[in-house]
Short mmCIF file of C-alpha atoms and ligand atoms in Angstrom, two decimals:
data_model
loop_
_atom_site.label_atom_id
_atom_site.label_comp_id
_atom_site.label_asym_id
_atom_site.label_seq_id
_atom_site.Cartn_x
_atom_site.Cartn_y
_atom_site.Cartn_z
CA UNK A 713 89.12 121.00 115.68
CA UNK A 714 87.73 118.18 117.80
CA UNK A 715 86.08 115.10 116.19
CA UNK A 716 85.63 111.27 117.78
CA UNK A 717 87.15 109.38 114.71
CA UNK A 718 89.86 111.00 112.58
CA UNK A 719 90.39 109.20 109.74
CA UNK A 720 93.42 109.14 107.63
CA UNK A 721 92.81 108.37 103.86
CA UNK A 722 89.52 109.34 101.61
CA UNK A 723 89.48 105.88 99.87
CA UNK A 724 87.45 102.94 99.92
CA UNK A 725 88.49 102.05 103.90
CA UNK A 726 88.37 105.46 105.31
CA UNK A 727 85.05 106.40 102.78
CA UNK A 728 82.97 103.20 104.03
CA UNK A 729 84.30 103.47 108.02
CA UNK A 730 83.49 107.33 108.25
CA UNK A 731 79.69 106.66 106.06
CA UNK A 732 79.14 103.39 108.81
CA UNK A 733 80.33 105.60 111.55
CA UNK A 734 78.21 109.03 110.28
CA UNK A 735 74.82 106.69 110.08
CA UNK A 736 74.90 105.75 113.89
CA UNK A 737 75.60 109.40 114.85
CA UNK A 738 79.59 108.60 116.01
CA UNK A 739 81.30 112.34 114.24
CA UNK A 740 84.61 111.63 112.08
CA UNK A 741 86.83 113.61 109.85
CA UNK A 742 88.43 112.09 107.02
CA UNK A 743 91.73 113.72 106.20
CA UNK A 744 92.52 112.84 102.16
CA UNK A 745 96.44 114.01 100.78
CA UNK A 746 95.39 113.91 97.59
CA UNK A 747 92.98 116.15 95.70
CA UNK A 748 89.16 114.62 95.36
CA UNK A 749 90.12 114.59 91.18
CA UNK A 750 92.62 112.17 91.73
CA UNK A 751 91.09 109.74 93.74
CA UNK A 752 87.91 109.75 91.92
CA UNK A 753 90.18 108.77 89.15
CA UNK A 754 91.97 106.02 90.23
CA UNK A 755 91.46 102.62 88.68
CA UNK A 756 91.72 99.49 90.62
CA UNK A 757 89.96 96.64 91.90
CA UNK A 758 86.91 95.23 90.05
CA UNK A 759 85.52 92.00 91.89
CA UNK A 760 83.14 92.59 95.03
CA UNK A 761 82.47 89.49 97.62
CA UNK A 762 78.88 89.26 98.69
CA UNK A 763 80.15 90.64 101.95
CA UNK A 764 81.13 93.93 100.92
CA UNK A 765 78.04 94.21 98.87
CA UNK A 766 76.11 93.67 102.25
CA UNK A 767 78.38 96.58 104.15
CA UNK A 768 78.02 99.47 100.66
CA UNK A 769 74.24 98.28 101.43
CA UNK A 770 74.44 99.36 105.17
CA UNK A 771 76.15 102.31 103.83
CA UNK A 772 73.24 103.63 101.89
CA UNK A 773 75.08 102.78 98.56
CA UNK A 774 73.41 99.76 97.09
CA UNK A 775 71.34 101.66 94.62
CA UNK A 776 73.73 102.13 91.14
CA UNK A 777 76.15 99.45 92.37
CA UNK A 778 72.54 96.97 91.70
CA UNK A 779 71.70 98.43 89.21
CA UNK A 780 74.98 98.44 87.15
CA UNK A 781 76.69 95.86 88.94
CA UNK A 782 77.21 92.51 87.02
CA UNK A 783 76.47 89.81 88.96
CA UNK A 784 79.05 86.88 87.98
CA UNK A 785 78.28 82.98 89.40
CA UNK A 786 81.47 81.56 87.88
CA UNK A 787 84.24 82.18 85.82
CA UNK A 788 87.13 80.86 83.96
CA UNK A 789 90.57 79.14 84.00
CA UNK A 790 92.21 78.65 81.06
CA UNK A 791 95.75 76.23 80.81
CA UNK A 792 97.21 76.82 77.53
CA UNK A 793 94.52 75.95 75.42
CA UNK A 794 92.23 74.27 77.53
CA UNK A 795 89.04 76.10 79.20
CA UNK A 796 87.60 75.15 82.62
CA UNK A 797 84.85 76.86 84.15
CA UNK A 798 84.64 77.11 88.36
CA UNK A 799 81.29 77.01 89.02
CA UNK A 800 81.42 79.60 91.81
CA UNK A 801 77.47 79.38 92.67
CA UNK A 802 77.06 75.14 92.01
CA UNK A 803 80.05 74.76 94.27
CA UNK A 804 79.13 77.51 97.38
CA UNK A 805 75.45 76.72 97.40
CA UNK A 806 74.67 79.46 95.31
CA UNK A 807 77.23 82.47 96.67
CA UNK A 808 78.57 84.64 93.82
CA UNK A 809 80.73 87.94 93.37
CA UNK A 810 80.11 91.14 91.68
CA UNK A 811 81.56 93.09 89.04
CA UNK A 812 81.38 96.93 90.29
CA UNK A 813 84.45 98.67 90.09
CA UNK A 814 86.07 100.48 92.81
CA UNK A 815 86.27 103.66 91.27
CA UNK A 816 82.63 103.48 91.53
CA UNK A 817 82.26 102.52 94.92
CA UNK A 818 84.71 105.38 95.56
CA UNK A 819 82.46 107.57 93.45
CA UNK A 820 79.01 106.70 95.39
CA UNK A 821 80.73 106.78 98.74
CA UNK A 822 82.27 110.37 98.16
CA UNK A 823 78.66 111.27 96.84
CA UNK A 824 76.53 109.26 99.80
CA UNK A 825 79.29 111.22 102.42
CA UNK A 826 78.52 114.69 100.43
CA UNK A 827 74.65 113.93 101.36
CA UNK A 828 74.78 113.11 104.11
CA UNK A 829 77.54 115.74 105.79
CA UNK A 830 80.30 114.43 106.66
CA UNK A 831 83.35 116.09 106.62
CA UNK A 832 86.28 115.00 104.22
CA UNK A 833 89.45 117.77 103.80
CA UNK A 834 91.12 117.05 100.08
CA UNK A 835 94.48 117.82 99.81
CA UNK A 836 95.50 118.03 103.23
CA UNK A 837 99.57 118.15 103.93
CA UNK A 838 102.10 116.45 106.31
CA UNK A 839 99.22 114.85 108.42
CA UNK A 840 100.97 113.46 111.89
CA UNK A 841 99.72 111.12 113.74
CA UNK A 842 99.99 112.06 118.36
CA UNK A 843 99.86 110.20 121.37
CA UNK A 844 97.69 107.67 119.78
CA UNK A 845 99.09 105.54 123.31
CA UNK A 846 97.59 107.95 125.22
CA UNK A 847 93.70 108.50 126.05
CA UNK A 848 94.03 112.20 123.82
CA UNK A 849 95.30 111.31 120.62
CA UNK A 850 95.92 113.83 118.13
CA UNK A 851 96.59 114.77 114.29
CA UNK A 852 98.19 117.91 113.02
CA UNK A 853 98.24 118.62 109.55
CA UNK A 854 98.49 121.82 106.99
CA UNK A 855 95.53 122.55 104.98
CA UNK A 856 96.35 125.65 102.79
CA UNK A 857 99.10 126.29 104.64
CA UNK A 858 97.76 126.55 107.82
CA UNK A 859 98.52 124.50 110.68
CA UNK A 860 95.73 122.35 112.03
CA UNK A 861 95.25 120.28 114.95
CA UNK A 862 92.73 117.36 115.06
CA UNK A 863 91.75 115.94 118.67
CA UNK A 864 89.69 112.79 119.11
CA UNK A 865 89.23 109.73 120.85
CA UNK A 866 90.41 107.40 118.09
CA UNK A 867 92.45 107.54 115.23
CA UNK A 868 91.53 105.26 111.99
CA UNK A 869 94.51 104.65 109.52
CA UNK A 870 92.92 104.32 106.24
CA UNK A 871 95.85 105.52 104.47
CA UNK A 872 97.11 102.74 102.44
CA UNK A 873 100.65 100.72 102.03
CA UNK A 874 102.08 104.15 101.36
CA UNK A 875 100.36 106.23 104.22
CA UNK A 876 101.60 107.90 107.14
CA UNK A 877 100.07 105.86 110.11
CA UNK A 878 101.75 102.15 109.83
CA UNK A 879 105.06 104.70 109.92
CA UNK A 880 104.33 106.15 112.68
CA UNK A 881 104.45 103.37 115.05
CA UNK A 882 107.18 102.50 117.05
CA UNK A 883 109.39 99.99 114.97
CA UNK A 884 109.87 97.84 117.97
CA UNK A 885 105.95 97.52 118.45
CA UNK A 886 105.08 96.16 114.38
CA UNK A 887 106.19 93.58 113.30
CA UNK A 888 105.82 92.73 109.48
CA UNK A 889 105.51 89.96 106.79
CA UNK A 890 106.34 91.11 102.94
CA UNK A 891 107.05 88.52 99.49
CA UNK A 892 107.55 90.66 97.15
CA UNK A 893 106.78 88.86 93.56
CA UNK A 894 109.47 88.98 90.55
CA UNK A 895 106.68 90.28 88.10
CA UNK A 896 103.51 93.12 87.69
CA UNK A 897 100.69 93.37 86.26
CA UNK A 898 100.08 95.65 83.26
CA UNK A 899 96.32 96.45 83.30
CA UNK A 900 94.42 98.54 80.02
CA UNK A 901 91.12 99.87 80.18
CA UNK A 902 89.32 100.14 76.39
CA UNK A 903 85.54 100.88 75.44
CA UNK A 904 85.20 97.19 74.04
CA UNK A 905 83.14 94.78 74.76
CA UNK A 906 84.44 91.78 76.78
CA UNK A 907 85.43 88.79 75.71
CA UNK A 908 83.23 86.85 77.83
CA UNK A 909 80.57 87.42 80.22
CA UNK A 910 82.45 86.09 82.99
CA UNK A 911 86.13 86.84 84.25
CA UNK A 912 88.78 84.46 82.23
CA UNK A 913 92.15 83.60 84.44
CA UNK A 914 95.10 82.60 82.05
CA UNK A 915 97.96 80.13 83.01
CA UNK A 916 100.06 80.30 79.80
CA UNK A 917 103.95 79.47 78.89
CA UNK A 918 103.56 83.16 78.20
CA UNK A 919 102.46 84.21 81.81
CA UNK A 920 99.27 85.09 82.99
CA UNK A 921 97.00 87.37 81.37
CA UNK A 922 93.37 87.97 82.83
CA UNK A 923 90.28 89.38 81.73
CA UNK A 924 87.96 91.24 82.76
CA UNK A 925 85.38 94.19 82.85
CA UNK A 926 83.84 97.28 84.40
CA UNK A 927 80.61 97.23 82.25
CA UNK A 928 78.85 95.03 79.38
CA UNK A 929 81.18 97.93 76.83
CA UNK A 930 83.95 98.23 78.79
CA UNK A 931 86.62 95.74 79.10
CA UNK A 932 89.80 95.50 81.72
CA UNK A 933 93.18 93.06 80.42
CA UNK A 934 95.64 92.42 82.36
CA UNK A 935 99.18 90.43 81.15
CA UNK A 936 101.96 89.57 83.57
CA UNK A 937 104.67 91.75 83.03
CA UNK A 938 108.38 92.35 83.89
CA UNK A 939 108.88 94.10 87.26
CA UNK A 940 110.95 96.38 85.61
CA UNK A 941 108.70 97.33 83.27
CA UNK A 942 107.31 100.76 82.26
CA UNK A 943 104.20 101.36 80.03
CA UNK A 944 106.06 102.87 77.06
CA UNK A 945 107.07 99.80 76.51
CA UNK A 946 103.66 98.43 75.55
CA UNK A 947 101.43 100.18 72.69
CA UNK A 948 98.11 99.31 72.71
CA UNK A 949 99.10 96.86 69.98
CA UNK A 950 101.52 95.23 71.78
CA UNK A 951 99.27 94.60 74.60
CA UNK A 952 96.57 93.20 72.44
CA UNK A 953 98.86 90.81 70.42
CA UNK A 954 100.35 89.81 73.98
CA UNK A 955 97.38 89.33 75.60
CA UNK A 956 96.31 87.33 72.73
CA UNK A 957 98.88 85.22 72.90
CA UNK A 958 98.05 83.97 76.32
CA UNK A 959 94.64 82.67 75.34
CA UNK A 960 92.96 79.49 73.82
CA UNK A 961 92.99 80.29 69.94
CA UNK A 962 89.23 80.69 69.69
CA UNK A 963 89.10 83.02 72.81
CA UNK A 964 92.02 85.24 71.41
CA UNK A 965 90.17 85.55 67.98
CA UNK A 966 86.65 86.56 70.21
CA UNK A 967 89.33 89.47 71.40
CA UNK A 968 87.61 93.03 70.56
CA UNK A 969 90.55 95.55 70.38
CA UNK A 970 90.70 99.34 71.13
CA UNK A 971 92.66 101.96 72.08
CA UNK A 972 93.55 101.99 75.89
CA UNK A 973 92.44 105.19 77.58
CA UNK A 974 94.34 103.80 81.26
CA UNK A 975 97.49 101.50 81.10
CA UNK A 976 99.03 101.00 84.08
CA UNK A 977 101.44 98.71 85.69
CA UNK A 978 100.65 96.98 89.53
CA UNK A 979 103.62 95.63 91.51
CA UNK A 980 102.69 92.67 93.27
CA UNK A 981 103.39 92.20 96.99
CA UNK A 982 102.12 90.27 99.91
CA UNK A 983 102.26 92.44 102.79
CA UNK A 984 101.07 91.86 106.66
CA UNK A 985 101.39 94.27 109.50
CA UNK A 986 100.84 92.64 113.52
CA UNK A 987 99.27 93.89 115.27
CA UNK A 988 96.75 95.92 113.00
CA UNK A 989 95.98 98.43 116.93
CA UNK A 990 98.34 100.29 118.66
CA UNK A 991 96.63 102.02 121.30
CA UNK A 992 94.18 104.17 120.25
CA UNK A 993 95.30 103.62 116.42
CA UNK A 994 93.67 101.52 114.23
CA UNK A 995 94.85 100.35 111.14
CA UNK A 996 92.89 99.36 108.01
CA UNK A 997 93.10 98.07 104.36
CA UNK A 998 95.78 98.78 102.29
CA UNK A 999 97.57 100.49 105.39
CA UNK A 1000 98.13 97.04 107.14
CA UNK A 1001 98.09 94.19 104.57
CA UNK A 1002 98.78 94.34 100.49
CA UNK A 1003 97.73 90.92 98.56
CA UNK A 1004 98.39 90.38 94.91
CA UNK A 1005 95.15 91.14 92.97
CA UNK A 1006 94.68 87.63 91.71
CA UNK A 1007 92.53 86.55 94.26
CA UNK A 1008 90.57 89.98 93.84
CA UNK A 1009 91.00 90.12 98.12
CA UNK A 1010 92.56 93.33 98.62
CA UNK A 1011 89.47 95.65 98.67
CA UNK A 1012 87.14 93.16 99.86
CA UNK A 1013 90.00 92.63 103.06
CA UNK A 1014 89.26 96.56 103.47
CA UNK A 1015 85.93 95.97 103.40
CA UNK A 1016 86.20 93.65 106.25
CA UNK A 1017 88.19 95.48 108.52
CA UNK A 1018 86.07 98.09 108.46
CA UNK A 1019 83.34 95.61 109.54
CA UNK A 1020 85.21 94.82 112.92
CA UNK A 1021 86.26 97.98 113.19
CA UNK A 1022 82.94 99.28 113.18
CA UNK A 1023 81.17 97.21 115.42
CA UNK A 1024 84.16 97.57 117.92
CA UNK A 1025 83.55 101.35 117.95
CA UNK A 1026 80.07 100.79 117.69
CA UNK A 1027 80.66 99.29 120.72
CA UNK A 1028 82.72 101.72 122.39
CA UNK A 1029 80.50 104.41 121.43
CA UNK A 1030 76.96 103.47 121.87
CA UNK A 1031 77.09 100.19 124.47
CA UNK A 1032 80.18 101.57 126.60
CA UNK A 1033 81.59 98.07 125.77
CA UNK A 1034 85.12 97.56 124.36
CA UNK A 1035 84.92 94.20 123.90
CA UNK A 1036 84.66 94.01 120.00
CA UNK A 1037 87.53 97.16 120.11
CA UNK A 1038 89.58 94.99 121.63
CA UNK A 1039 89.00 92.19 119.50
CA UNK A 1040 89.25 93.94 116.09
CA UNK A 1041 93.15 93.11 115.85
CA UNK A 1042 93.01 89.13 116.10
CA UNK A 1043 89.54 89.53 114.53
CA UNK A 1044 90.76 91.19 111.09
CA UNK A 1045 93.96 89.54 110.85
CA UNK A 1046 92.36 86.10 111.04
CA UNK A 1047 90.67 86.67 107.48
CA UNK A 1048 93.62 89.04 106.37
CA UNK A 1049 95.79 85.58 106.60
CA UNK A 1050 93.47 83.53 105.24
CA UNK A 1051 93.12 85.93 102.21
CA UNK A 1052 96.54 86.81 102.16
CA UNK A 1053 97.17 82.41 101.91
CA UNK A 1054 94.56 82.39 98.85
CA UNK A 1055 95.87 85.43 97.17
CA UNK A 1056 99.03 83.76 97.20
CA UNK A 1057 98.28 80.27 96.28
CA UNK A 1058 96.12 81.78 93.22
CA UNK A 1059 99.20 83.83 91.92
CA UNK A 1060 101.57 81.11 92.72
CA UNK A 1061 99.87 78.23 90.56
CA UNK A 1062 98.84 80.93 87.75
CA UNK A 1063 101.73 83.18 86.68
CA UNK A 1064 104.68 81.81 85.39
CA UNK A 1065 108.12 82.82 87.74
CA UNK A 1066 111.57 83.87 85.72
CA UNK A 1067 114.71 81.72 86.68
CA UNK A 1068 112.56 78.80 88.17
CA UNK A 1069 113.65 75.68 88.69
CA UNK A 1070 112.70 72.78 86.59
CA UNK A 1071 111.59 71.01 89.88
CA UNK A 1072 109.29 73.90 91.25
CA UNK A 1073 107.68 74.84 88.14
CA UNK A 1074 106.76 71.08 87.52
CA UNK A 1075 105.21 71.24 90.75
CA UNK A 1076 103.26 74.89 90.19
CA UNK A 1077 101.51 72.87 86.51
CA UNK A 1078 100.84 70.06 88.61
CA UNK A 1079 98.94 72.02 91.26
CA UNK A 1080 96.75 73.79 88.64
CA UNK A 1081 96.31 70.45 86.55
CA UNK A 1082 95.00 68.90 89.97
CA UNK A 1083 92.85 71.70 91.28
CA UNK A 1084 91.10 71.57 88.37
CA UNK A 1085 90.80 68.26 87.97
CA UNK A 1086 89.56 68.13 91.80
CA UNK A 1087 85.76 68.59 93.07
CA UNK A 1088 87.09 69.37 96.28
CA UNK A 1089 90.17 71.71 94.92
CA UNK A 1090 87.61 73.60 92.93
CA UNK A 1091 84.79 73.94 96.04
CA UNK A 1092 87.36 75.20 98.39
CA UNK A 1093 88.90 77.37 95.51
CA UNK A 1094 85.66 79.00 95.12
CA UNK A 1095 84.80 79.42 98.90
CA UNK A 1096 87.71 81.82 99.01
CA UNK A 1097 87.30 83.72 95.83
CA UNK A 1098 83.34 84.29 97.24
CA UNK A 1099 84.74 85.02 100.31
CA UNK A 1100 85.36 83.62 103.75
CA UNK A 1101 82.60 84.63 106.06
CA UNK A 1102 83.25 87.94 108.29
P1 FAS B 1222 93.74 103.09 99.34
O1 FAS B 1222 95.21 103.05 99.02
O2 FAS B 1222 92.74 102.82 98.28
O3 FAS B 1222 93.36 104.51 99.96
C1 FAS B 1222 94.25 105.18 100.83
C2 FAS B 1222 93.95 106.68 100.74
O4 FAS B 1222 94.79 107.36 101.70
C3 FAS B 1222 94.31 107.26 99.37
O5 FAS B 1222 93.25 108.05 98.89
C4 FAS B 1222 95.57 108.08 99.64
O6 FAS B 1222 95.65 109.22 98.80
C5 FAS B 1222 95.38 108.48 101.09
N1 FAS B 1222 96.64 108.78 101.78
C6 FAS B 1222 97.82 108.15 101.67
N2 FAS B 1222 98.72 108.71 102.50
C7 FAS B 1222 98.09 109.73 103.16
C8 FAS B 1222 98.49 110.67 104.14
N3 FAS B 1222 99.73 110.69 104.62
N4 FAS B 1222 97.57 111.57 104.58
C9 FAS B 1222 96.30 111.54 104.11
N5 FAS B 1222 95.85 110.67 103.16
C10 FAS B 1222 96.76 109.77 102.70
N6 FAS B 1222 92.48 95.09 94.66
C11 FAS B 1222 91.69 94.18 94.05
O7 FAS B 1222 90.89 93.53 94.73
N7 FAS B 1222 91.78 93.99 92.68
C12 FAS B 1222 92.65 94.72 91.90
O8 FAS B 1222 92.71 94.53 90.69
C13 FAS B 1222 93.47 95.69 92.50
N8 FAS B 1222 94.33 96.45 91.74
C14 FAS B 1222 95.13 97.38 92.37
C15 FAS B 1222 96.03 98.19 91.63
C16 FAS B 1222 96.85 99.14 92.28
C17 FAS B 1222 97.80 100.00 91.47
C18 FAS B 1222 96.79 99.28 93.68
C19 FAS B 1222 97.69 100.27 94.40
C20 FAS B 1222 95.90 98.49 94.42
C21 FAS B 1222 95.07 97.55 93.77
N9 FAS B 1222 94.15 96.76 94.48
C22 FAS B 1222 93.36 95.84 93.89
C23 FAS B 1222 94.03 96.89 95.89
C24 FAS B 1222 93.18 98.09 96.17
O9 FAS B 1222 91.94 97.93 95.55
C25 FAS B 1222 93.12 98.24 97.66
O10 FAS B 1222 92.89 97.00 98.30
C26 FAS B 1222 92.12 99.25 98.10
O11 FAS B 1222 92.36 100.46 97.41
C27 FAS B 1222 92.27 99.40 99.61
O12 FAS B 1222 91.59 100.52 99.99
P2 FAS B 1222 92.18 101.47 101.16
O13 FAS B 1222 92.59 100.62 102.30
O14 FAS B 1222 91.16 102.52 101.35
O15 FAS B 1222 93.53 102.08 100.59
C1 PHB B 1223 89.62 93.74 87.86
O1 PHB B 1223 88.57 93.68 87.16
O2 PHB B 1223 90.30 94.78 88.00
C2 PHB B 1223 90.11 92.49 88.56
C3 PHB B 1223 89.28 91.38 88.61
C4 PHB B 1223 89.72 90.23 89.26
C5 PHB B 1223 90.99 90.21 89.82
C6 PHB B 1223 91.82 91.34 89.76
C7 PHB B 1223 91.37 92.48 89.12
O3 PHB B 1223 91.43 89.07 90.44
#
């Protein structure tokens, strides 16, 4: 098989790179491990910057994300039992975030690709990545057992922290950054309504707890957990009393219970991979760079890297100009960093660390107590959650 782009990984990054890619006539194939099922029912990241609105739009996917997405111009931060709100849109000049979850963005990028004929392979085994240094890189894979090989001119690695094309570069030519954090997250989804309109961050004695939402009826918690932790440990009831625990008393009462139908539990990592090309490999999302979810960065980063990426191979492909190719490393990893810096300021001030020091956790309340105290803390707080321009 011979394609221009091969892309490794069928989520978000690869989904949105092959769709951008398919519109401007440049051919890819998206090789996907895992079966369509599965990652149509993974459950993830909920909070889109006005950014990667404005790319699903270019993609031809702005229809049901408008129509169902909730469009949020602040939310909250609660210390103990005090509530104050960041007025995302008063303090950008009116920028916001939306409330679409990624399973849905998945969802109407699998269905826009399906229209529009490109071609994904599900389930696809031991995909290897081939002389991406060279001018005629390759990929060989099995797909039902057969061997397949996969020429093109360019090889996109969409694959995620866990994927095969970060590994296969040379150790001596990556060089990497990792802080690996001494607690998870342990996220439910229930068919309740939310406790609030807008998203509610909790700084407690406790630990954190957030809350959030993929629709006006259906909520998504989240409570800081033990790294170690597994979800038997936590019934449904546990969760709630937990999470309630965390909250101002008259938020906690406004709590509408459920049963859980997903409970899962997120490590939490920051993770940076230089460069993000090696030759005629490119590596985006998850694949290169992992952030903590607190900052709600981590898709919104992929979204961005497929913007550079993009216009470098638009580039390439339509103008004969490498220009923006050749840029796309310092390019992406400029914003990665900055995100990467937010994500971890936001989980350092808000979750509370085991075994800290009297000093540093005196420090970590004062932070929070300032930031919110702080006109300016709050305005640059809020130009990152929005997000940093492309
Ligand atoms: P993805 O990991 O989404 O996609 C990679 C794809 O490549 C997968 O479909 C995988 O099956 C496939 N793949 C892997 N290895 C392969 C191989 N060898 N061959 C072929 N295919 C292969 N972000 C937020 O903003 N907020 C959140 O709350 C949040 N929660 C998260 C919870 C969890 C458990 C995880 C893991 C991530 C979370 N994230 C969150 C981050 C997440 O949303 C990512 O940023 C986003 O999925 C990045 O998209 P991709 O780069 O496409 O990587
Ligand atoms: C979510 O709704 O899953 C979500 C929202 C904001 C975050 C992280 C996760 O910071």
């Amino acid at each position: 098989m011979t394609t221009q782009v091969c892309i490794i990984g069928a989520g978000p990054s690869g989904l949105l790179l092959g769709q951008l890619l398919n519109d401007i006539g440049v051919e890819t194939i998206i090789l996907e491990r895992a079966s369509l099922d599965h990652v149509l029912s993974r459950v993830r990241a909920g909070v889109l910057e006005q950014g990667a609105i404005g790319l699903l739009e270019q993609a031809g996917i702005g229809g049901r994300m408008h129509a169902e997405g909730l469009v949020h111009e602040g939310f909250a931060i609660t210390r103990e039992d005090d509530v104050h709100r960041i007025d995302l849109s008063g303090l950008t000049g009116g920028k916001c975030v939306t409330v679409y979850g990624q399973t849905e963005v998945t969802r109407d990028l699998v269905d826009r690709r399906a229209e529009t004929g490109g071609v994904t392979l599900y389930e696809v085994e031991t995909v290897e990545l081939h002389a991406f240094d060279s001018d005629k890189p390759h990929v060989t894979c099995r797909i039902d057992g057969q061997e397949v090989r996969i020429n093109c001119r360019f090889i996109a690695g969409c694959d995620g922290f866990h994927g095969a094309s970060r590994r296969a570069v040379p150790e001596d030519a990556i060089r990497t950054f990792e802080k690996v954090y001494p607690f998870g997250w342990l996220g439910i989804l229930s068919d309740v309504p939310p406790v609030s309109h807008e998203l509610i961050y909790a700084s407690h004695s406790r630990g954190f707890a957030l809350c959030s939402m993929r629709s006006k009826s259906r909520s998504r918690y989240y409570i800081q957990c033990n790294a170690g932790d597994s979800i038997e440990a936590w019934s449904d009831n546990q969760f709630w009393t937990e999470l309630r625990r965390r909250l101002p008393p008259e938020i906690a009462e406004a709590v509408t219970t459920g049963p859980s139908f997903e409970k899962s539990i997120a490590p939490l990592r920051s993770f940076v991979a230089e460069p993000m090309r090696f030759g005629n490999l490119f590596l985006v999302g998850d694949a290169a760079h992992i952030v903590p979810p607190t900052g709600a960065k981590g898709l919104n980063l992929a979204a961005s890297d497929v913007h550079y990426l993009f216009e470098g191979l638009r580039g390439h492909f339509l103008e004969h100009d490498d220009t923006l190719l050749e840029a796309y490393s310092k390019r992406a990893l400029d914003r990665v960093w900055k995100a990467v810096r937010f994500s971890w300021w936001m989980t350092t001030m808000l979750h509370r660390f085991p075994d800290q020091a009297p000093f540093e956790a005196r420090i970590l309340e004062t932070e929070l107590a300032f930031t919110l105290g702080s006109e300016a803390a709050k305005t640059a707080l809020a130009e990152n959650y929005v997000g940093l321009p492309y």
